[in-house]
CSV table of C-alpha atoms and ligand atoms in Angstrom, one decimal:
chain,number,residue,atom,x,y,z
A,12,MET,CA,-20.4,-20.6,-11.1
A,13,SER,CA,-18.2,-22.3,-8.6
A,14,LYS,CA,-15.9,-20.5,-6.2
A,15,PRO,CA,-12.6,-19.9,-7.9
A,16,LYS,CA,-10.1,-22.2,-6.3
A,17,PRO,CA,-6.8,-20.5,-6.1
A,18,SER,CA,-5.0,-23.5,-7.6
A,19,GLY,CA,-3.0,-24.0,-4.5
A,20,ARG,CA,-1.5,-20.6,-4.5
A,21,PRO,CA,-1.9,-18.5,-1.4
A,22,VAL,CA,-4.4,-15.8,-2.1
A,23,ARG,CA,-2.7,-12.5,-2.8
A,24,VAL,CA,-4.6,-9.7,-4.5
A,25,ARG,CA,-3.9,-6.1,-5.1
A,26,ILE,CA,-5.1,-2.7,-6.2
A,27,ALA,CA,-2.8,-0.7,-8.3
A,28,PRO,CA,-4.0,2.9,-8.5
A,29,SER,CA,-2.3,5.5,-10.7
A,30,PRO,CA,-1.9,8.8,-8.8
A,31,THR,CA,-3.5,10.9,-11.4
A,32,GLY,CA,-6.1,12.9,-9.6
A,33,ASP,CA,-8.7,12.9,-6.8
A,34,PRO,CA,-9.2,9.5,-5.2
A,35,HIS,CA,-12.0,8.0,-7.3
A,36,ILE,CA,-15.0,6.2,-5.9
A,37,GLY,CA,-14.2,3.4,-8.4
A,38,THR,CA,-10.9,2.8,-6.6
A,39,ALA,CA,-12.7,2.3,-3.3
A,40,TYR,CA,-15.2,0.0,-5.0
A,41,ILE,CA,-12.5,-2.2,-6.5
A,42,ALA,CA,-10.4,-2.1,-3.4
A,43,LEU,CA,-13.3,-3.2,-1.2
A,44,PHE,CA,-13.9,-6.3,-3.2
A,45,ASN,CA,-10.2,-7.2,-3.4
A,46,TYR,CA,-10.1,-6.7,0.4
A,47,ALA,CA,-13.1,-8.8,1.0
A,48,PHE,CA,-11.8,-11.6,-1.2
A,49,ALA,CA,-8.4,-11.5,0.4
A,50,LYS,CA,-9.8,-11.6,4.0
A,51,HIS,CA,-12.3,-14.3,3.1
A,52,HIS,CA,-9.5,-16.5,2.0
A,53,ASN,CA,-7.1,-15.5,4.7
A,54,GLY,CA,-4.9,-14.0,2.1
A,55,GLN,CA,-3.1,-10.8,1.6
A,56,PHE,CA,-4.3,-7.5,0.1
A,57,ILE,CA,-1.6,-5.3,-1.5
A,58,LEU,CA,-1.5,-1.7,-2.5
A,59,ARG,CA,0.8,-0.8,-5.3
A,60,ILE,CA,1.2,2.6,-6.9
A,61,GLU,CA,1.4,2.6,-10.7
A,62,ASP,CA,3.2,5.9,-11.4
A,63,THR,CA,5.3,5.2,-14.4
A,64,ASP,CA,3.4,7.4,-16.7
A,65,GLN,CA,5.0,10.6,-15.5
A,66,THR,CA,3.0,12.8,-17.9
A,67,ARG,CA,-0.3,11.9,-16.1
A,68,PHE,CA,1.3,11.9,-12.6
A,69,ARG,CA,0.0,14.4,-10.1
A,70,LYS,CA,2.0,15.3,-7.0
A,71,ASP,CA,0.1,14.8,-3.8
A,72,SER,CA,-2.3,12.4,-5.4
A,73,GLU,CA,-0.6,9.3,-3.9
A,74,ARG,CA,-0.8,10.7,-0.4
A,75,LEU,CA,-4.5,11.5,-1.0
A,76,ILE,CA,-5.3,8.0,-2.3
A,77,LEU,CA,-3.7,6.3,0.7
A,78,GLU,CA,-5.3,8.7,3.2
A,79,THR,CA,-8.7,8.5,1.6
A,80,LEU,CA,-8.7,4.7,1.4
A,81,ARG,CA,-7.8,4.6,5.0
A,82,TRP,CA,-10.7,6.9,5.8
A,83,VAL,CA,-13.0,4.5,3.9
A,84,GLY,CA,-11.8,1.9,6.4
A,85,LEU,CA,-9.6,-0.3,4.3
A,86,THR,CA,-6.2,-1.6,5.3
A,87,TRP,CA,-3.6,-3.3,3.3
A,88,ASP,CA,-0.9,-5.8,4.3
A,89,GLU,CA,1.7,-4.4,2.0
A,90,GLY,CA,2.1,-1.1,0.3
A,91,PRO,CA,4.3,2.0,-0.1
A,92,ASP,CA,3.4,3.3,3.4
A,93,VAL,CA,3.6,0.0,5.3
A,94,GLY,CA,6.3,-1.7,3.4
A,95,GLY,CA,6.5,-5.5,2.9
A,96,PRO,CA,8.6,-8.2,1.4
A,97,HIS,CA,8.3,-7.0,-2.2
A,98,ALA,CA,9.1,-3.3,-1.6
A,99,PRO,CA,9.3,-0.9,-3.2
A,100,TYR,CA,5.6,-0.7,-3.9
A,101,ARG,CA,5.9,2.3,-6.2
A,102,GLN,CA,6.6,1.5,-9.8
A,103,SER,CA,8.7,4.6,-10.4
A,104,GLU,CA,11.2,3.0,-8.0
A,105,ARG,CA,11.3,-0.3,-9.8
A,106,THR,CA,12.2,0.8,-13.3
A,107,GLU,CA,15.4,-1.3,-13.5
A,108,LEU,CA,13.3,-4.4,-13.0
A,109,TYR,CA,11.2,-3.6,-16.0
A,110,LYS,CA,14.2,-2.9,-18.2
A,111,GLU,CA,15.7,-6.3,-17.2
A,112,HIS,CA,12.5,-8.0,-18.0
A,113,ALA,CA,12.2,-6.3,-21.4
A,114,GLN,CA,15.7,-7.7,-22.1
A,115,ILE,CA,14.6,-11.2,-21.0
A,116,LEU,CA,11.6,-11.0,-23.3
A,117,LEU,CA,13.8,-9.9,-26.2
A,118,GLU,CA,16.0,-12.9,-25.6
A,119,LYS,CA,13.1,-15.2,-25.4
A,120,GLY,CA,11.7,-13.9,-28.7
A,121,GLY,CA,8.5,-12.6,-27.1
A,122,ALA,CA,9.4,-9.0,-28.0
A,123,TYR,CA,11.3,-7.0,-30.6
A,124,ARG,CA,12.9,-3.6,-30.8
A,125,CYS,CA,11.1,-1.0,-32.9
A,126,PHE,CA,13.2,1.8,-34.4
A,127,CYS,CA,10.4,3.7,-36.1
A,128,THR,CA,10.4,7.4,-35.7
A,129,PRO,CA,7.5,9.2,-34.0
A,130,GLU,CA,6.7,10.8,-37.4
A,131,ARG,CA,6.5,7.4,-39.2
A,132,LEU,CA,4.3,6.0,-36.4
A,133,ASP,CA,2.0,8.9,-36.7
A,134,THR,CA,1.6,8.5,-40.5
A,135,VAL,CA,1.1,4.7,-40.1
A,136,ARG,CA,-1.5,5.2,-37.4
A,137,LYS,CA,-3.5,7.6,-39.5
A,138,GLU,CA,-3.3,5.4,-42.6
A,139,ARG,CA,-4.5,2.4,-40.7
A,140,ALA,CA,-7.3,4.3,-39.1
A,141,THR,CA,-8.5,5.5,-42.5
A,142,ALA,CA,-8.2,2.0,-43.9
A,143,LYS,CA,-10.0,0.7,-40.8
A,144,LEU,CA,-7.2,-1.8,-40.1
A,145,GLY,CA,-6.9,-3.2,-36.6
A,146,GLY,CA,-4.1,-1.9,-34.3
A,147,GLY,CA,-2.1,1.2,-34.7
A,148,TYR,CA,1.2,-0.2,-35.8
A,149,ASP,CA,2.1,-2.1,-39.0
A,150,ARG,CA,4.8,-4.3,-37.4
A,151,HIS,CA,7.4,-2.8,-39.6
A,152,CYS,CA,10.4,-3.6,-37.3
A,153,ARG,CA,9.2,-7.1,-36.5
A,154,ALA,CA,11.0,-8.4,-39.5
A,155,LEU,CA,14.4,-7.0,-38.6
A,156,SER,CA,17.0,-9.7,-37.9
A,157,VAL,CA,18.6,-10.0,-34.5
A,158,GLU,CA,21.9,-8.8,-36.0
A,159,GLU,CA,20.4,-5.8,-37.6
A,160,SER,CA,18.6,-4.9,-34.4
A,161,ALA,CA,21.8,-5.2,-32.4
A,162,LYS,CA,23.7,-3.1,-35.0
A,163,ARG,CA,21.2,-0.3,-34.7
A,164,VAL,CA,21.4,-0.3,-30.9
A,165,ALA,CA,25.2,-0.2,-31.2
A,166,ALA,CA,24.9,2.8,-33.5
A,167,GLY,CA,22.9,4.6,-30.8
A,168,THR,CA,19.5,4.6,-32.6
A,169,SER,CA,16.6,5.2,-30.3
A,170,PHE,CA,14.1,2.3,-29.9
A,171,THR,CA,11.1,1.0,-28.1
A,172,VAL,CA,10.5,-2.6,-27.2
A,173,ARG,CA,7.2,-4.1,-28.5
A,174,LEU,CA,5.3,-7.2,-27.7
A,175,LYS,CA,5.3,-9.9,-30.4
A,176,VAL,CA,1.7,-10.7,-30.5
A,177,PRO,CA,1.2,-14.2,-32.0
A,178,GLN,CA,0.0,-14.1,-35.6
A,179,GLY,CA,-3.4,-15.8,-36.2
A,180,GLY,CA,-5.5,-17.6,-33.7
A,181,ALA,CA,-6.9,-16.2,-30.5
A,182,THR,CA,-5.9,-15.4,-27.0
A,183,VAL,CA,-8.4,-16.9,-24.5
A,184,PHE,CA,-8.5,-16.4,-20.8
A,185,ARG,CA,-11.0,-17.4,-18.1
A,186,ASP,CA,-12.7,-14.5,-16.3
A,187,GLU,CA,-14.0,-15.7,-13.0
A,188,LEU,CA,-17.2,-13.6,-13.5
A,189,ARG,CA,-17.8,-14.2,-17.2
A,190,GLY,CA,-16.2,-17.6,-18.1
A,191,ASP,CA,-14.0,-17.8,-21.2
A,192,VAL,CA,-13.2,-14.5,-22.9
A,193,SER,CA,-11.6,-14.7,-26.3
A,194,PHE,CA,-9.8,-12.1,-28.4
A,195,GLU,CA,-8.6,-12.6,-32.0
A,196,ASN,CA,-4.9,-12.0,-32.1
A,197,GLU,CA,-5.2,-10.2,-35.3
A,198,GLY,CA,-6.9,-7.3,-33.5
A,199,ILE,CA,-4.2,-7.0,-30.8
A,200,ASP,CA,-1.6,-4.4,-31.3
A,201,ASP,CA,2.1,-5.1,-30.9
A,202,GLN,CA,2.0,-3.0,-27.8
A,203,VAL,CA,5.0,-0.9,-26.7
A,204,LEU,CA,6.3,-2.4,-23.5
A,205,LEU,CA,9.3,-0.2,-22.9
A,206,LYS,CA,9.4,3.4,-24.1
A,207,SER,CA,12.5,5.0,-25.7
A,208,ASP,CA,13.3,6.7,-22.4
A,209,GLY,CA,13.6,3.3,-20.7
A,210,PHE,CA,10.3,3.7,-18.8
A,211,PRO,CA,7.8,0.8,-19.1
A,212,THR,CA,4.3,1.1,-20.2
A,213,TYR,CA,1.4,0.0,-17.9
A,214,HIS,CA,1.3,-3.5,-19.5
A,215,LEU,CA,4.9,-4.5,-18.8
A,216,ALA,CA,5.1,-3.0,-15.4
A,217,ASN,CA,1.8,-4.4,-14.3
A,218,VAL,CA,2.5,-8.0,-15.4
A,219,VAL,CA,6.1,-8.0,-14.1
A,220,ASP,CA,4.9,-6.8,-10.7
A,221,ASP,CA,1.9,-9.0,-10.5
A,222,HIS,CA,4.2,-11.9,-11.1
A,223,VAL,CA,7.1,-11.0,-8.8
A,224,MET,CA,4.6,-9.9,-6.1
A,225,LEU,CA,3.0,-13.4,-6.4
A,226,ILE,CA,-0.4,-12.0,-7.1
A,227,SER,CA,-2.8,-15.0,-7.4
A,228,HIS,CA,-5.9,-13.1,-8.6
A,229,VAL,CA,-6.0,-10.0,-10.7
A,230,MET,CA,-9.4,-8.4,-9.9
A,231,ARG,CA,-10.0,-5.1,-11.5
A,232,GLY,CA,-12.5,-2.9,-13.3
A,233,GLU,CA,-14.1,-4.0,-16.6
A,234,GLU,CA,-12.3,-1.2,-18.4
A,235,TRP,CA,-9.1,-3.3,-18.3
A,236,ILE,CA,-10.6,-6.4,-20.0
A,237,THR,CA,-9.1,-5.5,-23.4
A,238,SER,CA,-5.7,-5.2,-21.8
A,239,THR,CA,-5.9,-8.7,-20.4
A,240,PRO,CA,-5.1,-10.6,-23.6
A,241,LYS,CA,-1.9,-8.6,-23.9
A,242,HIS,CA,-1.1,-9.5,-20.4
A,243,CYS,CA,-1.8,-13.2,-21.0
A,244,ILE,CA,0.5,-13.1,-24.0
A,245,LEU,CA,3.2,-11.6,-21.8
A,246,TYR,CA,2.7,-14.3,-19.1
A,247,ASP,CA,2.9,-16.9,-21.7
A,248,ALA,CA,6.0,-15.4,-23.4
A,249,PHE,CA,7.8,-15.2,-20.0
A,250,GLY,CA,6.7,-18.8,-19.3
A,251,TRP,CA,4.9,-17.7,-16.1
A,252,GLU,CA,1.7,-19.1,-14.7
A,253,ARG,CA,-1.1,-16.7,-15.3
A,254,PRO,CA,-3.0,-15.4,-12.3
A,255,ALA,CA,-6.8,-15.8,-12.2
A,256,PHE,CA,-8.7,-12.8,-13.6
A,257,ALA,CA,-11.9,-11.2,-12.7
A,258,HIS,CA,-13.3,-7.9,-14.1
A,259,PHE,CA,-15.9,-6.1,-12.0
A,260,PRO,CA,-18.7,-4.3,-13.8
A,261,LEU,CA,-18.3,-0.5,-14.2
A,262,LEU,CA,-20.3,1.8,-12.0
A,263,ARG,CA,-23.0,3.6,-13.9
A,264,ASN,CA,-24.9,6.8,-13.7
A,265,ALA,CA,-28.7,6.5,-13.4
A,266,ASP,CA,-29.0,6.7,-17.2
A,267,LYS,CA,-26.7,3.7,-17.4
A,268,SER,CA,-23.8,5.7,-18.9
A,269,LYS,CA,-20.3,5.1,-17.3
A,270,ILE,CA,-20.0,7.0,-14.1
A,271,SER,CA,-18.6,10.4,-14.8
A,272,LYS,CA,-17.9,13.4,-12.6
A,273,ARG,CA,-20.0,15.6,-14.7
A,274,LYS,CA,-23.1,13.6,-13.8
A,275,ASN,CA,-22.3,12.3,-10.3
A,276,PRO,CA,-19.5,13.4,-8.0
A,277,THR,CA,-16.9,10.7,-8.3
A,278,SER,CA,-14.3,11.8,-5.8
A,279,ILE,CA,-14.4,9.9,-2.5
A,280,ASN,CA,-13.6,13.1,-0.7
A,281,TYR,CA,-16.9,14.6,-2.0
A,282,TYR,CA,-18.9,12.0,-0.1
A,283,ARG,CA,-16.7,12.4,2.9
A,284,ARG,CA,-17.3,16.2,2.9
A,285,LYS,CA,-21.1,15.5,2.4
A,286,GLY,CA,-21.1,13.6,5.7
A,287,VAL,CA,-21.3,10.1,4.4
A,288,LEU,CA,-20.0,7.6,7.0
A,289,PRO,CA,-17.3,5.2,5.9
A,290,ALA,CA,-19.3,2.2,7.1
A,291,ALA,CA,-22.3,3.3,5.0
A,292,LEU,CA,-20.2,3.9,2.0
A,293,ARG,CA,-18.6,0.4,2.3
A,294,ASN,CA,-22.0,-1.1,2.7
A,295,PHE,CA,-23.3,0.8,-0.3
A,296,LEU,CA,-20.3,-0.1,-2.5
A,297,ALA,CA,-20.6,-3.8,-1.5
A,298,LEU,CA,-24.0,-3.8,-3.2
A,299,MET,CA,-22.6,-2.6,-6.5
A,300,GLY,CA,-22.8,-5.9,-8.4
A,301,TRP,CA,-22.6,-8.1,-5.4
A,302,SER,CA,-25.4,-9.2,-3.0
A,303,PHE,CA,-25.5,-10.8,0.4
A,304,PRO,CA,-26.5,-14.5,0.4
A,305,PRO,CA,-30.2,-14.7,1.0
A,306,THR,CA,-31.7,-16.0,4.2
A,307,SER,CA,-35.3,-17.1,4.8
A,308,ALA,CA,-37.7,-14.5,6.0
A,309,PRO,CA,-40.5,-15.4,8.5
A,310,ASP,CA,-43.0,-15.6,5.6
A,311,GLY,CA,-40.8,-18.2,3.9
A,312,THR,CA,-39.5,-16.0,1.1
A,313,ASP,CA,-35.7,-15.6,0.5
A,314,VAL,CA,-34.4,-12.2,1.3
A,315,SER,CA,-31.0,-10.8,0.7
A,316,LYS,CA,-30.2,-8.3,3.4
A,317,GLU,CA,-29.0,-4.8,2.4
A,318,ILE,CA,-27.5,-3.5,5.6
A,319,PHE,CA,-24.4,-5.4,6.7
A,320,THR,CA,-21.0,-4.8,8.1
A,321,THR,CA,-17.8,-5.3,6.1
A,322,ASN,CA,-16.9,-8.2,8.5
A,323,GLU,CA,-20.2,-9.9,7.5
A,324,MET,CA,-19.4,-9.2,3.9
A,325,VAL,CA,-16.0,-10.8,4.3
A,326,GLN,CA,-17.5,-13.9,5.9
A,327,ALA,CA,-20.1,-14.3,3.1
A,328,PHE,CA,-18.0,-13.1,0.2
A,329,ASP,CA,-18.2,-15.3,-2.9
A,330,LEU,CA,-17.5,-14.2,-6.5
A,331,SER,CA,-20.4,-16.3,-7.7
A,332,ARG,CA,-22.8,-13.8,-6.2
A,333,PHE,CA,-21.9,-11.1,-8.8
A,334,THR,CA,-24.2,-9.9,-11.5
A,335,LEU,CA,-22.7,-8.1,-14.4
A,336,GLY,CA,-25.5,-5.7,-15.4
A,337,GLY,CA,-23.9,-2.4,-14.7
A,338,PRO,CA,-24.5,-1.4,-11.1
A,339,VAL,CA,-26.0,2.0,-10.7
A,340,PHE,CA,-24.3,4.4,-8.3
A,341,ASP,CA,-27.5,5.8,-7.0
A,342,ILE,CA,-26.8,8.7,-4.6
A,343,GLU,CA,-30.3,8.6,-3.2
A,344,LYS,CA,-29.8,5.1,-2.2
A,345,LEU,CA,-26.5,6.0,-0.6
A,346,THR,CA,-28.2,8.8,1.3
A,347,TRP,CA,-31.0,6.5,2.5
A,348,MET,CA,-28.4,4.0,3.7
A,349,ASN,CA,-26.3,6.6,5.4
A,350,GLY,CA,-29.5,7.7,7.2
A,351,GLN,CA,-29.9,4.1,8.5
A,352,TYR,CA,-26.4,4.2,9.9
A,353,LEU,CA,-26.9,7.7,11.5
A,354,LYS,CA,-30.0,6.5,13.2
A,355,SER,CA,-28.2,3.7,14.9
A,356,MET,CA,-25.2,5.8,15.9
A,357,SER,CA,-25.0,6.7,19.6
A,358,ASP,CA,-25.3,10.3,20.8
A,359,ASP,CA,-21.6,10.2,21.8
A,360,ALA,CA,-20.6,9.0,18.3
A,361,TRP,CA,-22.7,11.8,16.8
A,362,VAL,CA,-21.0,14.5,18.9
A,363,THR,CA,-17.5,13.1,18.1
A,364,HIS,CA,-18.4,13.0,14.4
A,365,LEU,CA,-19.7,16.5,14.3
A,366,GLN,CA,-16.6,17.8,16.1
A,367,LYS,CA,-14.1,15.8,14.1
A,368,GLU,CA,-15.6,15.9,10.7
A,369,VAL,CA,-18.2,18.5,10.2
A,370,PHE,CA,-16.8,21.3,12.4
A,371,SER,CA,-13.2,20.1,12.3
A,372,GLU,CA,-10.5,22.4,13.5
A,373,THR,CA,-8.8,22.3,10.1
A,374,TYR,CA,-12.0,23.3,8.3
A,375,LEU,CA,-12.9,26.0,10.7
A,376,ARG,CA,-9.4,27.5,10.4
A,377,ARG,CA,-9.9,27.9,6.7
A,378,ILE,CA,-13.3,29.5,7.1
A,379,VAL,CA,-12.7,31.9,10.1
A,380,PRO,CA,-10.4,34.3,8.2
A,381,LEU,CA,-13.0,34.7,5.6
A,382,MET,CA,-15.8,35.5,8.1
A,383,LYS,CA,-14.1,37.8,10.6
A,384,GLU,CA,-14.9,40.9,8.6
A,385,ARG,CA,-18.4,39.9,8.1
A,386,VAL,CA,-19.8,38.8,11.4
A,387,GLU,CA,-20.6,41.0,14.4
A,388,LYS,CA,-22.0,38.4,16.7
A,389,PHE,CA,-21.2,34.7,16.7
A,390,GLU,CA,-24.9,34.0,16.3
A,391,ASP,CA,-24.6,35.4,12.8
A,392,PHE,CA,-21.9,32.9,11.9
A,393,ILE,CA,-24.2,30.0,10.9
A,394,ASP,CA,-26.4,32.2,8.8
A,395,LYS,CA,-23.5,33.8,6.9
A,396,ALA,CA,-21.1,30.8,6.7
A,397,GLY,CA,-23.8,28.2,6.4
A,398,PHE,CA,-23.0,27.4,2.8
A,399,PHE,CA,-19.6,26.0,3.9
A,400,PHE,CA,-21.5,23.4,5.8
A,401,SER,CA,-24.7,22.7,4.0
A,402,GLY,CA,-25.5,20.3,1.2
A,403,ASP,CA,-27.1,21.4,-2.1
A,404,LEU,CA,-28.4,24.9,-2.2
A,405,THR,CA,-31.7,26.4,-3.2
A,406,TYR,CA,-31.8,29.5,-5.4
A,407,ASP,CA,-33.9,32.6,-5.5
A,408,PRO,CA,-34.7,33.0,-9.2
A,409,ALA,CA,-34.7,36.8,-8.9
A,410,SER,CA,-31.1,36.8,-7.7
A,411,LEU,CA,-30.1,35.1,-10.9
A,412,GLU,CA,-31.7,37.7,-13.2
A,413,LEU,CA,-29.0,39.8,-14.8
A,414,LYS,CA,-29.6,43.0,-16.7
A,415,GLY,CA,-29.5,42.5,-20.4
A,416,ARG,CA,-28.9,38.7,-20.1
A,417,THR,CA,-31.3,35.9,-20.6
A,418,ARG,CA,-31.4,32.9,-18.2
A,419,ALA,CA,-30.1,30.7,-20.9
A,420,GLN,CA,-27.1,33.0,-21.4
A,421,THR,CA,-26.4,33.0,-17.7
A,422,ALA,CA,-26.6,29.3,-17.5
A,423,GLU,CA,-24.3,28.9,-20.4
A,424,ALA,CA,-21.8,31.4,-18.9
A,425,LEU,CA,-21.9,29.4,-15.6
A,426,ALA,CA,-21.3,26.1,-17.4
A,427,GLU,CA,-18.5,27.4,-19.5
A,428,ALA,CA,-16.8,29.0,-16.5
A,429,MET,CA,-16.9,25.7,-14.6
A,430,GLU,CA,-15.5,23.9,-17.7
A,431,ALA,CA,-12.7,26.4,-17.8
A,432,LEU,CA,-11.9,25.6,-14.1
A,433,GLU,CA,-11.8,21.8,-14.7
A,434,PRO,CA,-8.1,21.6,-15.6
A,435,VAL,CA,-7.1,23.5,-12.5
A,436,GLU,CA,-5.2,21.0,-10.4
A,437,GLU,CA,-3.8,23.0,-7.6
A,438,TRP,CA,-7.1,24.4,-6.3
A,439,SER,CA,-5.9,27.6,-4.8
A,440,SER,CA,-7.6,31.0,-4.8
A,441,ALA,CA,-4.9,32.5,-6.9
A,442,ASN,CA,-5.1,29.8,-9.5
A,443,ILE,CA,-8.9,30.0,-9.6
A,444,GLN,CA,-8.8,33.7,-10.1
A,445,ALA,CA,-6.2,33.5,-12.8
A,446,THR,CA,-8.3,30.9,-14.6
A,447,PHE,CA,-11.4,32.9,-14.3
A,448,GLU,CA,-9.6,36.0,-15.7
A,449,ALA,CA,-8.2,34.0,-18.6
A,450,PHE,CA,-11.7,32.7,-19.3
A,451,LEU,CA,-13.2,36.2,-19.3
A,452,ALA,CA,-10.6,37.5,-21.6
A,453,LYS,CA,-11.1,34.5,-24.0
A,454,SER,CA,-14.9,34.5,-23.9
A,455,GLY,CA,-15.4,38.2,-24.1
A,456,LEU,CA,-18.0,38.0,-21.2
A,457,LYS,CA,-18.2,40.8,-18.7
A,458,ALA,CA,-16.9,40.0,-15.2
A,459,LYS,CA,-20.2,40.8,-13.6
A,460,ASP,CA,-22.1,38.5,-15.9
A,461,VAL,CA,-20.0,35.6,-14.7
A,462,TYR,CA,-18.9,36.4,-11.2
A,463,MET,CA,-22.3,37.2,-9.8
A,464,PRO,CA,-24.1,34.1,-10.9
A,465,PHE,CA,-21.1,32.0,-10.0
A,466,ARG,CA,-21.1,33.5,-6.5
A,467,ILE,CA,-24.8,32.7,-6.2
A,468,ALA,CA,-24.4,29.2,-7.5
A,469,VAL,CA,-21.8,28.3,-5.0
A,470,THR,CA,-22.7,30.3,-2.0
A,471,GLY,CA,-26.5,30.8,-2.5
A,472,LYS,CA,-26.0,34.5,-1.8
A,473,LYS,CA,-25.3,37.8,-3.5
A,474,ASP,CA,-23.3,38.9,-0.6
A,475,SER,CA,-20.6,36.4,0.4
A,476,PRO,CA,-17.0,36.2,1.5
A,477,PRO,CA,-14.5,36.7,-1.3
A,478,LEU,CA,-15.5,34.5,-4.2
A,479,PHE,CA,-12.2,32.8,-5.1
A,480,ASP,CA,-11.4,32.1,-1.4
A,481,SER,CA,-14.8,30.6,-0.9
A,482,VAL,CA,-14.5,28.5,-4.1
A,483,GLU,CA,-11.1,27.3,-2.8
A,484,VAL,CA,-12.4,26.3,0.6
A,485,LEU,CA,-15.5,24.5,-0.8
A,486,GLY,CA,-13.3,22.4,-3.1
A,487,LYS,CA,-13.7,21.5,-6.8
A,488,GLU,CA,-16.2,18.7,-6.3
A,489,ILE,CA,-18.8,20.7,-4.3
A,490,VAL,CA,-18.3,23.7,-6.6
A,491,ARG,CA,-18.9,21.6,-9.7
A,492,ARG,CA,-22.0,20.1,-8.2
A,493,ARG,CA,-23.5,23.4,-7.2
A,494,VAL,CA,-22.8,25.0,-10.5
A,495,ARG,CA,-24.4,22.1,-12.3
A,496,LEU,CA,-27.5,22.2,-10.1
A,497,CYS,CA,-27.8,25.9,-10.6
A,498,VAL,CA,-27.5,25.5,-14.4
A,499,GLN,CA,-30.2,22.9,-14.2
A,500,PHE,CA,-32.3,25.2,-12.0
A,501,LEU,CA,-32.0,28.0,-14.6
A,502,GLY,CA,-33.1,25.5,-17.2
A,503,THR,CA,-36.3,24.7,-15.4
A,504,LEU,CA,-37.2,28.4,-15.2
A,505,ALA,CA,-36.5,29.2,-18.8
B,603,LIG,N1,-2.9,1.3,-12.8
B,603,LIG,C1,-4.2,0.8,-13.2
B,603,LIG,C2,-5.2,1.7,-12.7
B,603,LIG,O1,-5.0,2.9,-12.6
B,603,LIG,C3,-4.3,-0.6,-12.6
B,603,LIG,C4,-5.2,-1.5,-13.4
B,603,LIG,C5,-5.1,-2.9,-12.9
B,603,LIG,O2,-5.6,-3.2,-11.8
B,603,LIG,O3,-4.4,-3.7,-13.5
B,603,LIG,O4,-6.3,1.4,-12.3
């Protein structure tokens, strides 16, 4: 496949994360390729925050995303924190623009108002699902005349604006990694573009912004491929030039399932806490679907090097070197690669890293108050507080034996307790305790049958600093991983 030529448009690419949770490893992966593509073509890399869905929005998440991507070593030319000619870069501050564009689309005949009540929509959705009909909406309001539509607006009836998907035929777009991709229009829903509260859906805001921000290439994860025909219909309806599209393959767990936090930690901060270096992480992510152009080895064979800097990647970057078979996010490989980087780091850099990252002042300040009561000489600190700094723990089977409980029951209680903690967003000791207590009340389990194994799973010890405080300081990702490994360990004993 040839290099996509940006059809004379200056290269401008973007990532558009939604601030809905912990910065995800997939965001860094997509960001890295967009960055490399932009830099290779002397173009611009933009960061835009897509926060119009206020129900999924999590406060603090935007700050974490920006901070974490900077830690990864990425920089952007325009964004909410650095500004730029198309500011604001936060969609919640651009809602008027989307409303105006919904109006333009109505006037152009590319959209229509829908006055259906939520109750009707619900019934229709269910009926269509039972009848196995494509799409969730029956296009009831599409037939309303312009006059009737205007009359209902004047009467104050609440409405949404929907995309008028062409009837019959197919929407075809070119994906730079896959060639032509075609979707039958019949299967595409008349998507809501503007909600009744005046807020846009992802589709409208995304397309309007990509257009007005002059994005030349939309390069995102494969999970968005089914949205692309809707976007193409929108570009066409506005009469705008479509950008080029490329959809990168999804990261996979070792069993080839889509990467998920229950199988692999997916938060970038987990890897940061584990002591992975940003350069190693970038190098590792660069190999997810992409490979370095081969060079000739002394024995005459072609080899594609695995260890390279991001600058080297930028120089060599070419979309044609992608393979689409789901790249496996293999933690062992990442660990091996990190080891290669650590070996080549100077002693000075090691010391700086240990001081800044491993034993950082911020981290120590959180741990010290928990240890003061428990340590008589500083030399005991590492032994007693070691679990705050170590990687995965090993468990003493005897310590996990509980009176009157089988190992399987203990494992189940652990897994259920972790599941109960999953929805906790503000990971504070008080919230963790309240959730634990609610879980105990609901499950009917005794406190000691949950707290003791949980304590051992996350600290490795029967005797540890206060459980909820320790769980808070360790963070959800590490706690989740330790509990999962402990449950697995109990399974191997049973
Ligand atoms: N807001 C979407 C996300 O959370 C952006 C998808 C896209 O790049 O179009 O990933």
